[in-house]
Amino acid sequence: FRWDLLVGERYGIKPAVRAERRRHHLLLPRDTTNALDALSQEGLSVEPVQQEKEAGGSGGGGTWEMVGGRGGEKQRRRKKGRSRIVSLEDDDDETEGAEENESGGGGGGSERQREHPFIVTVPGEVARGKKNGLDYLFHLYEQCHDFLIQVQNISKERGEKCPTKVTNQVFRYAKKSGASYINKPKMRHYVHCYALHCLDEEASNALRRSFKERGENVGAWRQACYKPLVIIAARQGWDIDAIFNTHPRLSIWYVPTKLRQLCHAERSNAPASSSITGGATDHLLF
């Protein structure tokens, strides 16, 4: 709990309080009338389970309307006339099974809690209002590392096979531990952004500042994080897998499929000398 307060000092006291209240809420019996105040729910949006794939492309940047009366009918008409594009580019775990239902229940009327969307923030900036900053996003990856260590320790005690990367087993354990805000789609969606943060923090910070100054959204920032990674791969023989596996913080994450495809395409188009000089990376197009 004291550790949560330290997190609160970095990202705001309200997220720390909400996290602790959610943890206590999960430990209480379902039939107990637990009156959570508005503070514990302020940083969460509640949406039906059927809509949990809606915000794939922009990292959860969509808006949700309160369903009721004419608003519910309007939303249903909009759902029928609108096609949803689900991002699958980062779901690249060839060794993992299908993603299990995140809702935790089979009832169609059940609801789950979703954190508010991310916005582009400069290093050290605390996001205001109902938004989350990029420092908080990167902190979630550090939390996943801690959950992986816990899963490995439990597996060793039971004599079971220990996972070496963040797999479905780790996400399930995080959810059972009360960290429902950590889920596979979100963490896979931004893993290349975290990779740039780990490999070249100075370049990552500069990119964040430039996008913040221009008022760009988090989706544009996310796409811009690919190009520096391809340049890094070009300077190291295009072996993006080796770059991930040799880094202490990235070795537990799978290489995103789109990043691997971009490296392969650029390697095919670049001269043979580009892996040594890096001079052919100036024509990268994204």
PDB file of C-alpha atoms in Angstrom:
ATOM      1  CA  PHE A   1       0.000   0.000   0.000  1.00  0.00           C
ATOM      2  CA  ARG A   2       2.848   2.401   0.717  1.00  0.00           C
ATOM      3  CA  TRP A   3       4.227   1.532  -2.709  1.00  0.00           C
ATOM      4  CA  ASP A   4       0.903   2.567  -4.238  1.00  0.00           C
ATOM      5  CA  LEU A   5       1.195   5.917  -2.511  1.00  0.00           C
ATOM      6  CA  LEU A   6       4.609   6.416  -4.070  1.00  0.00           C
ATOM      7  CA  VAL A   7       3.034   5.697  -7.457  1.00  0.00           C
ATOM      8  CA  GLY A   8       0.420   8.275  -6.538  1.00  0.00           C
ATOM      9  CA  GLU A   9       3.110  10.864  -6.010  1.00  0.00           C
ATOM     10  CA  ARG A  10       4.283  10.343  -9.603  1.00  0.00           C
ATOM     11  CA  TYR A  11       0.963   9.984 -11.401  1.00  0.00           C
ATOM     12  CA  GLY A  12      -1.488  11.580  -8.952  1.00  0.00           C
ATOM     13  CA  ILE A  13      -3.002  10.394  -5.699  1.00  0.00           C
ATOM     14  CA  LYS A  14      -6.381   9.593  -7.235  1.00  0.00           C
ATOM     15  CA  PRO A  15      -5.128   6.692  -9.431  1.00  0.00           C
ATOM     16  CA  ALA A  16      -3.403   5.211  -6.376  1.00  0.00           C
ATOM     17  CA  VAL A  17      -6.556   5.490  -4.277  1.00  0.00           C
ATOM     18  CA  ARG A  18      -8.656   3.994  -7.069  1.00  0.00           C
ATOM     19  CA  ALA A  19      -6.284   1.064  -7.470  1.00  0.00           C
ATOM     20  CA  GLU A  20      -6.406   0.285  -3.752  1.00  0.00           C
ATOM     21  CA  ARG A  21     -10.177   0.603  -3.568  1.00  0.00           C
ATOM     22  CA  ARG A  22     -10.588  -1.715  -6.569  1.00  0.00           C
ATOM     23  CA  ARG A  23      -8.318  -4.226  -4.858  1.00  0.00           C
ATOM     24  CA  HIS A  24     -10.437  -4.148  -1.719  1.00  0.00           C
ATOM     25  CA  HIS A  25     -13.605  -4.329  -3.806  1.00  0.00           C
ATOM     26  CA  LEU A  26     -12.444  -7.563  -5.463  1.00  0.00           C
ATOM     27  CA  LEU A  27     -11.813  -9.141  -2.057  1.00  0.00           C
ATOM     28  CA  LEU A  28     -15.353  -8.459  -0.773  1.00  0.00           C
ATOM     29  CA  PRO A  29     -18.228 -10.959  -1.310  1.00  0.00           C
ATOM     30  CA  ARG A  30     -20.452 -10.214  -4.271  1.00  0.00           C
ATOM     31  CA  ASP A  31     -23.605  -9.991  -2.134  1.00  0.00           C
ATOM     32  CA  THR A  32     -22.075  -7.329   0.107  1.00  0.00           C
ATOM     33  CA  THR A  33     -23.446  -3.846  -0.459  1.00  0.00           C
ATOM     34  CA  ASN A  34     -20.222  -1.967  -0.934  1.00  0.00           C
ATOM     35  CA  ALA A  35     -20.795   1.749  -1.483  1.00  0.00           C
ATOM     36  CA  LEU A  36     -17.781   2.926  -3.455  1.00  0.00           C
ATOM     37  CA  ASP A  37     -17.640   6.698  -3.572  1.00  0.00           C
ATOM     38  CA  ALA A  38     -17.158   8.742  -6.712  1.00  0.00           C
ATOM     39  CA  LEU A  39     -13.428   9.096  -6.102  1.00  0.00           C
ATOM     40  CA  SER A  40     -12.809   5.374  -6.552  1.00  0.00           C
ATOM     41  CA  GLN A  41     -14.599   5.328  -9.910  1.00  0.00           C
ATOM     42  CA  GLU A  42     -13.555   8.693 -11.326  1.00  0.00           C
ATOM     43  CA  GLY A  43     -10.724   7.377 -13.488  1.00  0.00           C
ATOM     44  CA  LEU A  44     -12.726   4.534 -15.001  1.00  0.00           C
ATOM     45  CA  SER A  45     -15.283   4.334 -17.771  1.00  0.00           C
ATOM     46  CA  VAL A  46     -17.891   1.576 -17.650  1.00  0.00           C
ATOM     47  CA  GLU A  47     -18.952   0.080 -20.923  1.00  0.00           C
ATOM     48  CA  PRO A  48     -20.736  -3.124 -22.030  1.00  0.00           C
ATOM     49  CA  VAL A  49     -18.580  -6.155 -22.708  1.00  0.00           C
ATOM     50  CA  GLN A  50     -19.700  -6.234 -26.315  1.00  0.00           C
ATOM     51  CA  GLN A  51     -17.913  -2.916 -26.965  1.00  0.00           C
ATOM     52  CA  GLU A  52     -14.557  -3.827 -25.481  1.00  0.00           C
ATOM     53  CA  LYS A  53     -12.884  -4.099 -28.915  1.00  0.00           C
ATOM     54  CA  GLU A  54     -14.139  -0.713 -30.089  1.00  0.00           C
ATOM     55  CA  ALA A  55     -11.125   1.482 -29.366  1.00  0.00           C
ATOM     56  CA  GLY A  56      -8.403  -0.635 -31.004  1.00  0.00           C
ATOM     57  CA  GLY A  57      -6.842   1.721 -33.547  1.00  0.00           C
ATOM     58  CA  SER A  58      -6.184   4.755 -31.366  1.00  0.00           C
ATOM     59  CA  GLY A  59      -5.369   3.037 -28.089  1.00  0.00           C
ATOM     60  CA  GLY A  60      -8.711   3.737 -26.431  1.00  0.00           C
ATOM     61  CA  GLY A  61      -9.106   7.297 -27.645  1.00  0.00           C
ATOM     62  CA  GLY A  62     -12.830   7.035 -28.465  1.00  0.00           C
ATOM     63  CA  THR A  63     -15.684   8.674 -26.578  1.00  0.00           C
ATOM     64  CA  TRP A  64     -18.551   6.870 -24.932  1.00  0.00           C
ATOM     65  CA  GLU A  65     -22.062   8.181 -24.472  1.00  0.00           C
ATOM     66  CA  MET A  66     -24.373   7.507 -21.577  1.00  0.00           C
ATOM     67  CA  VAL A  67     -27.005   5.042 -22.757  1.00  0.00           C
ATOM     68  CA  GLY A  68     -30.528   6.047 -21.849  1.00  0.00           C
ATOM     69  CA  GLY A  69     -33.758   6.998 -23.622  1.00  0.00           C
ATOM     70  CA  ARG A  70     -33.103   8.447 -27.061  1.00  0.00           C
ATOM     71  CA  GLY A  71     -29.367   8.287 -26.515  1.00  0.00           C
ATOM     72  CA  GLY A  72     -29.519   4.491 -26.384  1.00  0.00           C
ATOM     73  CA  GLU A  73     -31.458   4.317 -29.641  1.00  0.00           C
ATOM     74  CA  LYS A  74     -29.040   6.728 -31.296  1.00  0.00           C
ATOM     75  CA  GLN A  75     -26.059   4.649 -30.193  1.00  0.00           C
ATOM     76  CA  ARG A  76     -27.649   1.440 -31.448  1.00  0.00           C
ATOM     77  CA  ARG A  77     -28.296   2.988 -34.861  1.00  0.00           C
ATOM     78  CA  ARG A  78     -24.718   4.204 -34.968  1.00  0.00           C
ATOM     79  CA  LYS A  79     -23.447   0.725 -34.101  1.00  0.00           C
ATOM     80  CA  LYS A  80     -25.368  -0.789 -37.017  1.00  0.00           C
ATOM     81  CA  GLY A  81     -24.094   1.730 -39.537  1.00  0.00           C
ATOM     82  CA  ARG A  82     -20.477   1.767 -38.463  1.00  0.00           C
ATOM     83  CA  SER A  83     -17.816  -0.850 -39.102  1.00  0.00           C
ATOM     84  CA  ARG A  84     -15.224  -1.408 -36.423  1.00  0.00           C
ATOM     85  CA  ILE A  85     -11.592  -2.004 -37.263  1.00  0.00           C
ATOM     86  CA  VAL A  86      -9.837  -4.159 -34.677  1.00  0.00           C
ATOM     87  CA  SER A  87      -6.072  -3.884 -34.626  1.00  0.00           C
ATOM     88  CA  LEU A  88      -4.500  -7.328 -34.772  1.00  0.00           C
ATOM     89  CA  GLU A  89      -1.018  -6.286 -35.759  1.00  0.00           C
ATOM     90  CA  ASP A  90       0.411  -6.645 -32.274  1.00  0.00           C
ATOM     91  CA  ASP A  91      -1.313  -9.921 -31.407  1.00  0.00           C
ATOM     92  CA  ASP A  92       1.739 -11.873 -32.472  1.00  0.00           C
ATOM     93  CA  ASP A  93       2.083 -14.566 -29.832  1.00  0.00           C
ATOM     94  CA  GLU A  94       2.493 -17.586 -32.067  1.00  0.00           C
ATOM     95  CA  THR A  95       3.047 -19.798 -29.032  1.00  0.00           C
ATOM     96  CA  GLU A  96       0.003 -18.602 -27.111  1.00  0.00           C
ATOM     97  CA  GLY A  97      -3.586 -19.754 -27.308  1.00  0.00           C
ATOM     98  CA  ALA A  98      -6.603 -17.651 -28.084  1.00  0.00           C
ATOM     99  CA  GLU A  99      -7.229 -14.676 -25.852  1.00  0.00           C
ATOM    100  CA  GLU A 100      -9.700 -15.539 -23.132  1.00  0.00           C
ATOM    101  CA  ASN A 101     -12.719 -13.410 -22.379  1.00  0.00           C
ATOM    102  CA  GLU A 102     -11.621 -10.379 -20.398  1.00  0.00           C
ATOM    103  CA  SER A 103     -15.037  -9.714 -18.940  1.00  0.00           C
ATOM    104  CA  GLY A 104     -14.724 -12.524 -16.389  1.00  0.00           C
ATOM    105  CA  GLY A 105     -18.349 -13.584 -16.880  1.00  0.00           C
ATOM    106  CA  GLY A 106     -20.492 -15.180 -19.529  1.00  0.00           C
ATOM    107  CA  GLY A 107     -23.574 -12.997 -19.100  1.00  0.00           C
ATOM    108  CA  GLY A 108     -24.327 -10.643 -21.959  1.00  0.00           C
ATOM    109  CA  GLY A 109     -25.407  -7.937 -19.528  1.00  0.00           C
ATOM    110  CA  SER A 110     -22.195  -7.899 -17.501  1.00  0.00           C
ATOM    111  CA  GLU A 111     -19.954  -4.829 -17.570  1.00  0.00           C
ATOM    112  CA  ARG A 112     -16.274  -4.227 -17.138  1.00  0.00           C
ATOM    113  CA  GLN A 113     -14.214  -1.196 -16.216  1.00  0.00           C
ATOM    114  CA  ARG A 114     -11.970   0.564 -18.703  1.00  0.00           C
ATOM    115  CA  GLU A 115      -9.369   3.186 -17.915  1.00  0.00           C
ATOM    116  CA  HIS A 116      -9.562   6.568 -19.509  1.00  0.00           C
ATOM    117  CA  PRO A 117      -7.576   7.002 -22.759  1.00  0.00           C
ATOM    118  CA  PHE A 118      -3.970   8.109 -22.996  1.00  0.00           C
ATOM    119  CA  ILE A 119      -2.763  11.501 -24.136  1.00  0.00           C
ATOM    120  CA  VAL A 120       0.696  12.598 -25.269  1.00  0.00           C
ATOM    121  CA  THR A 121       2.607  14.009 -22.301  1.00  0.00           C
ATOM    122  CA  VAL A 122       6.198  15.123 -21.917  1.00  0.00           C
ATOM    123  CA  PRO A 123       8.463  13.315 -19.418  1.00  0.00           C
ATOM    124  CA  GLY A 124       7.496  14.116 -15.848  1.00  0.00           C
ATOM    125  CA  GLU A 125       4.141  15.636 -16.794  1.00  0.00           C
ATOM    126  CA  VAL A 126       1.081  14.451 -14.877  1.00  0.00           C
ATOM    127  CA  ALA A 127      -1.987  14.112 -17.081  1.00  0.00           C
ATOM    128  CA  ARG A 128      -4.871  16.246 -15.901  1.00  0.00           C
ATOM    129  CA  GLY A 129      -8.534  15.470 -16.049  1.00  0.00           C
ATOM    130  CA  LYS A 130      -9.803  12.077 -17.112  1.00  0.00           C
ATOM    131  CA  LYS A 131      -6.688  11.148 -19.090  1.00  0.00           C
ATOM    132  CA  ASN A 132      -3.567   9.060 -18.523  1.00  0.00           C
ATOM    133  CA  GLY A 133      -0.039  10.165 -19.428  1.00  0.00           C
ATOM    134  CA  LEU A 134       2.754   8.299 -21.198  1.00  0.00           C
ATOM    135  CA  ASP A 135       4.874   8.003 -18.041  1.00  0.00           C
ATOM    136  CA  TYR A 136       2.004   6.038 -16.544  1.00  0.00           C
ATOM    137  CA  LEU A 137       1.792   3.892 -19.701  1.00  0.00           C
ATOM    138  CA  PHE A 138       5.464   2.958 -19.466  1.00  0.00           C
ATOM    139  CA  HIS A 139       5.022   2.241 -15.768  1.00  0.00           C
ATOM    140  CA  LEU A 140       2.442  -0.428 -16.664  1.00  0.00           C
ATOM    141  CA  TYR A 141       5.170  -2.356 -18.502  1.00  0.00           C
ATOM    142  CA  GLU A 142       7.313  -2.303 -15.384  1.00  0.00           C
ATOM    143  CA  GLN A 143       4.341  -3.678 -13.465  1.00  0.00           C
ATOM    144  CA  CYS A 144       4.009  -6.493 -16.008  1.00  0.00           C
ATOM    145  CA  HIS A 145       7.650  -7.362 -15.350  1.00  0.00           C
ATOM    146  CA  ASP A 146       6.893  -7.619 -11.630  1.00  0.00           C
ATOM    147  CA  PHE A 147       3.860  -9.832 -12.287  1.00  0.00           C
ATOM    148  CA  LEU A 148       5.993 -12.081 -14.524  1.00  0.00           C
ATOM    149  CA  ILE A 149       8.485 -12.563 -11.696  1.00  0.00           C
ATOM    150  CA  GLN A 150       5.657 -13.497  -9.340  1.00  0.00           C
ATOM    151  CA  VAL A 151       4.256 -16.006 -11.844  1.00  0.00           C
ATOM    152  CA  GLN A 152       7.732 -17.494 -12.309  1.00  0.00           C
ATOM    153  CA  ASN A 153       8.162 -17.919  -8.554  1.00  0.00           C
ATOM    154  CA  ILE A 154       4.786 -19.624  -8.225  1.00  0.00           C
ATOM    155  CA  SER A 155       5.575 -21.925 -11.158  1.00  0.00           C
ATOM    156  CA  LYS A 156       8.895 -22.910  -9.584  1.00  0.00           C
ATOM    157  CA  GLU A 157       7.216 -23.709  -6.280  1.00  0.00           C
ATOM    158  CA  ARG A 158       4.692 -25.927  -8.035  1.00  0.00           C
ATOM    159  CA  GLY A 159       7.283 -27.541 -10.275  1.00  0.00           C
ATOM    160  CA  GLU A 160       5.574 -26.218 -13.396  1.00  0.00           C
ATOM    161  CA  LYS A 161       7.040 -24.696 -16.546  1.00  0.00           C
ATOM    162  CA  CYS A 162       8.082 -21.081 -16.012  1.00  0.00           C
ATOM    163  CA  PRO A 163       7.133 -18.514 -18.665  1.00  0.00           C
ATOM    164  CA  THR A 164      10.040 -16.408 -19.896  1.00  0.00           C
ATOM    165  CA  LYS A 165       7.872 -13.755 -21.545  1.00  0.00           C
ATOM    166  CA  VAL A 166       4.686 -11.892 -20.673  1.00  0.00           C
ATOM    167  CA  THR A 167       2.079 -14.427 -21.774  1.00  0.00           C
ATOM    168  CA  ASN A 168      -1.661 -14.884 -21.232  1.00  0.00           C
ATOM    169  CA  GLN A 169      -0.823 -16.533 -17.925  1.00  0.00           C
ATOM    170  CA  VAL A 170       0.766 -13.310 -16.679  1.00  0.00           C
ATOM    171  CA  PHE A 171      -2.197 -11.188 -17.786  1.00  0.00           C
ATOM    172  CA  ARG A 172      -4.595 -13.566 -16.021  1.00  0.00           C
ATOM    173  CA  TYR A 173      -2.520 -13.382 -12.848  1.00  0.00           C
ATOM    174  CA  ALA A 174      -2.461  -9.585 -12.996  1.00  0.00           C
ATOM    175  CA  LYS A 175      -6.228  -9.483 -13.323  1.00  0.00           C
ATOM    176  CA  LYS A 176      -6.725 -11.846 -10.389  1.00  0.00           C
ATOM    177  CA  SER A 177      -4.354  -9.688  -8.335  1.00  0.00           C
ATOM    178  CA  GLY A 178      -6.621  -6.680  -8.843  1.00  0.00           C
ATOM    179  CA  ALA A 179      -4.731  -5.043 -11.732  1.00  0.00           C
ATOM    180  CA  SER A 180      -7.650  -5.215 -14.167  1.00  0.00           C
ATOM    181  CA  TYR A 181      -6.271  -2.130 -15.912  1.00  0.00           C
ATOM    182  CA  ILE A 182      -3.469  -4.324 -17.325  1.00  0.00           C
ATOM    183  CA  ASN A 183      -4.728  -6.279 -20.329  1.00  0.00           C
ATOM    184  CA  LYS A 184      -3.163  -7.917 -23.323  1.00  0.00           C
ATOM    185  CA  PRO A 185      -4.612  -5.761 -26.157  1.00  0.00           C
ATOM    186  CA  LYS A 186      -3.466  -2.504 -24.579  1.00  0.00           C
ATOM    187  CA  MET A 187       0.005  -3.729 -23.637  1.00  0.00           C
ATOM    188  CA  ARG A 188       0.604  -5.276 -27.083  1.00  0.00           C
ATOM    189  CA  HIS A 189      -0.680  -2.115 -28.773  1.00  0.00           C
ATOM    190  CA  TYR A 190       2.053   0.119 -27.326  1.00  0.00           C
ATOM    191  CA  VAL A 191       4.911  -2.356 -26.835  1.00  0.00           C
ATOM    192  CA  HIS A 192       7.004  -0.808 -29.628  1.00  0.00           C
ATOM    193  CA  CYS A 193       6.607   2.612 -27.986  1.00  0.00           C
ATOM    194  CA  TYR A 194       7.969   1.144 -24.778  1.00  0.00           C
ATOM    195  CA  ALA A 195      10.798  -0.445 -26.797  1.00  0.00           C
ATOM    196  CA  LEU A 196      11.858   2.960 -28.107  1.00  0.00           C
ATOM    197  CA  HIS A 197      11.692   4.318 -24.557  1.00  0.00           C
ATOM    198  CA  CYS A 198      14.060   1.553 -23.407  1.00  0.00           C
ATOM    199  CA  LEU A 199      16.475   1.585 -26.359  1.00  0.00           C
ATOM    200  CA  ASP A 200      16.802   5.351 -26.871  1.00  0.00           C
ATOM    201  CA  GLU A 201      15.133   7.304 -24.100  1.00  0.00           C
ATOM    202  CA  GLU A 202      16.501  10.600 -25.379  1.00  0.00           C
ATOM    203  CA  ALA A 203      14.949  10.097 -28.822  1.00  0.00           C
ATOM    204  CA  SER A 204      11.711   8.921 -27.207  1.00  0.00           C
ATOM    205  CA  ASN A 205      11.510  12.025 -25.033  1.00  0.00           C
ATOM    206  CA  ALA A 206      12.256  14.305 -27.996  1.00  0.00           C
ATOM    207  CA  LEU A 207       9.478  12.640 -29.997  1.00  0.00           C
ATOM    208  CA  ARG A 208       7.049  13.126 -27.134  1.00  0.00           C
ATOM    209  CA  ARG A 209       7.919  16.798 -26.809  1.00  0.00           C
ATOM    210  CA  SER A 210       7.498  17.499 -30.525  1.00  0.00           C
ATOM    211  CA  PHE A 211       4.105  15.775 -30.677  1.00  0.00           C
ATOM    212  CA  LYS A 212       3.000  17.531 -27.507  1.00  0.00           C
ATOM    213  CA  GLU A 213       3.936  20.930 -28.966  1.00  0.00           C
ATOM    214  CA  ARG A 214       1.995  20.202 -32.160  1.00  0.00           C
ATOM    215  CA  GLY A 215      -1.011  18.945 -30.233  1.00  0.00           C
ATOM    216  CA  GLU A 216      -0.948  15.526 -31.899  1.00  0.00           C
ATOM    217  CA  ASN A 217      -3.027  12.683 -30.476  1.00  0.00           C
ATOM    218  CA  VAL A 218      -1.654   9.470 -29.030  1.00  0.00           C
ATOM    219  CA  GLY A 219      -2.422   7.480 -32.186  1.00  0.00           C
ATOM    220  CA  ALA A 220      -0.145   9.648 -34.324  1.00  0.00           C
ATOM    221  CA  TRP A 221       2.588   9.447 -31.694  1.00  0.00           C
ATOM    222  CA  ARG A 222       2.282   5.680 -31.606  1.00  0.00           C
ATOM    223  CA  GLN A 223       2.731   5.404 -35.382  1.00  0.00           C
ATOM    224  CA  ALA A 224       5.742   7.732 -35.284  1.00  0.00           C
ATOM    225  CA  CYS A 225       7.527   5.425 -32.837  1.00  0.00           C
ATOM    226  CA  TYR A 226       8.095   2.814 -35.563  1.00  0.00           C
ATOM    227  CA  LYS A 227      10.574   4.800 -37.670  1.00  0.00           C
ATOM    228  CA  PRO A 228      13.283   5.278 -34.975  1.00  0.00           C
ATOM    229  CA  LEU A 229      13.104   1.573 -34.158  1.00  0.00           C
ATOM    230  CA  VAL A 230      13.644   0.601 -37.812  1.00  0.00           C
ATOM    231  CA  ILE A 231      16.649   2.925 -37.921  1.00  0.00           C
ATOM    232  CA  ILE A 232      18.040   1.268 -34.779  1.00  0.00           C
ATOM    233  CA  ALA A 233      17.518  -2.141 -36.364  1.00  0.00           C
ATOM    234  CA  ALA A 234      19.284  -0.997 -39.555  1.00  0.00           C
ATOM    235  CA  ARG A 235      22.352  -0.028 -37.555  1.00  0.00           C
ATOM    236  CA  GLN A 236      22.431  -3.443 -35.869  1.00  0.00           C
ATOM    237  CA  GLY A 237      22.092  -5.755 -38.843  1.00  0.00           C
ATOM    238  CA  TRP A 238      18.272  -5.684 -39.009  1.00  0.00           C
ATOM    239  CA  ASP A 239      18.022  -8.310 -36.266  1.00  0.00           C
ATOM    240  CA  ILE A 240      15.149  -6.797 -34.318  1.00  0.00           C
ATOM    241  CA  ASP A 241      14.591 -10.041 -32.404  1.00  0.00           C
ATOM    242  CA  ALA A 242      18.157  -9.990 -31.104  1.00  0.00           C
ATOM    243  CA  ILE A 243      17.723  -6.353 -30.068  1.00  0.00           C
ATOM    244  CA  PHE A 244      14.696  -7.288 -27.978  1.00  0.00           C
ATOM    245  CA  ASN A 245      16.163 -10.493 -26.542  1.00  0.00           C
ATOM    246  CA  THR A 246      19.437  -8.903 -25.406  1.00  0.00           C
ATOM    247  CA  HIS A 247      17.803  -5.996 -23.607  1.00  0.00           C
ATOM    248  CA  PRO A 248      16.996  -6.727 -19.930  1.00  0.00           C
ATOM    249  CA  ARG A 249      13.616  -4.972 -20.019  1.00  0.00           C
ATOM    250  CA  LEU A 250      12.558  -5.910 -23.553  1.00  0.00           C
ATOM    251  CA  SER A 251      13.510  -9.588 -23.491  1.00  0.00           C
ATOM    252  CA  ILE A 252      10.200 -10.471 -21.797  1.00  0.00           C
ATOM    253  CA  TRP A 253       8.127  -8.992 -24.654  1.00  0.00           C
ATOM    254  CA  TYR A 254       7.325 -10.409 -28.091  1.00  0.00           C
ATOM    255  CA  VAL A 255       8.448  -8.369 -31.093  1.00  0.00           C
ATOM    256  CA  PRO A 256       5.377  -6.742 -32.696  1.00  0.00           C
ATOM    257  CA  THR A 257       4.516  -8.244 -36.050  1.00  0.00           C
ATOM    258  CA  LYS A 258       4.252  -4.851 -37.754  1.00  0.00           C
ATOM    259  CA  LEU A 259       7.697  -3.816 -36.529  1.00  0.00           C
ATOM    260  CA  ARG A 260       9.204  -7.032 -37.859  1.00  0.00           C
ATOM    261  CA  GLN A 261       7.455  -6.516 -41.207  1.00  0.00           C
ATOM    262  CA  LEU A 262       8.710  -2.934 -41.489  1.00  0.00           C
ATOM    263  CA  CYS A 263      12.273  -4.055 -40.794  1.00  0.00           C
ATOM    264  CA  HIS A 264      12.002  -6.820 -43.375  1.00  0.00           C
ATOM    265  CA  ALA A 265      10.576  -4.482 -46.025  1.00  0.00           C
ATOM    266  CA  GLU A 266      13.181  -1.790 -45.427  1.00  0.00           C
ATOM    267  CA  ARG A 267      15.972  -4.363 -45.480  1.00  0.00           C
ATOM    268  CA  SER A 268      14.755  -5.609 -48.874  1.00  0.00           C
ATOM    269  CA  ASN A 269      14.697  -2.082 -50.283  1.00  0.00           C
ATOM    270  CA  ALA A 270      17.947  -0.863 -48.794  1.00  0.00           C
ATOM    271  CA  PRO A 271      21.425  -1.512 -50.258  1.00  0.00           C
ATOM    272  CA  ALA A 272      23.578  -4.157 -48.621  1.00  0.00           C
ATOM    273  CA  SER A 273      25.769  -1.493 -47.061  1.00  0.00           C
ATOM    274  CA  SER A 274      22.907   0.095 -45.129  1.00  0.00           C
ATOM    275  CA  SER A 275      23.315  -2.306 -42.213  1.00  0.00           C
ATOM    276  CA  ILE A 276      26.820  -0.925 -41.692  1.00  0.00           C
ATOM    277  CA  THR A 277      26.550   2.757 -42.571  1.00  0.00           C
ATOM    278  CA  GLY A 278      22.890   3.394 -41.880  1.00  0.00           C
ATOM    279  CA  GLY A 279      22.898   5.906 -44.740  1.00  0.00           C
ATOM    280  CA  ALA A 280      19.990   4.338 -46.572  1.00  0.00           C
ATOM    281  CA  THR A 281      17.572   4.889 -43.702  1.00  0.00           C
ATOM    282  CA  ASP A 282      16.887   8.479 -44.725  1.00  0.00           C
ATOM    283  CA  HIS A 283      14.194   7.389 -47.185  1.00  0.00           C
ATOM    284  CA  LEU A 284      12.094   5.518 -44.636  1.00  0.00           C
ATOM    285  CA  LEU A 285       8.412   6.096 -45.299  1.00  0.00           C
ATOM    286  CA  PHE A 286       5.673   5.430 -42.783  1.00  0.00           C
TER     287      PHE A 286
END
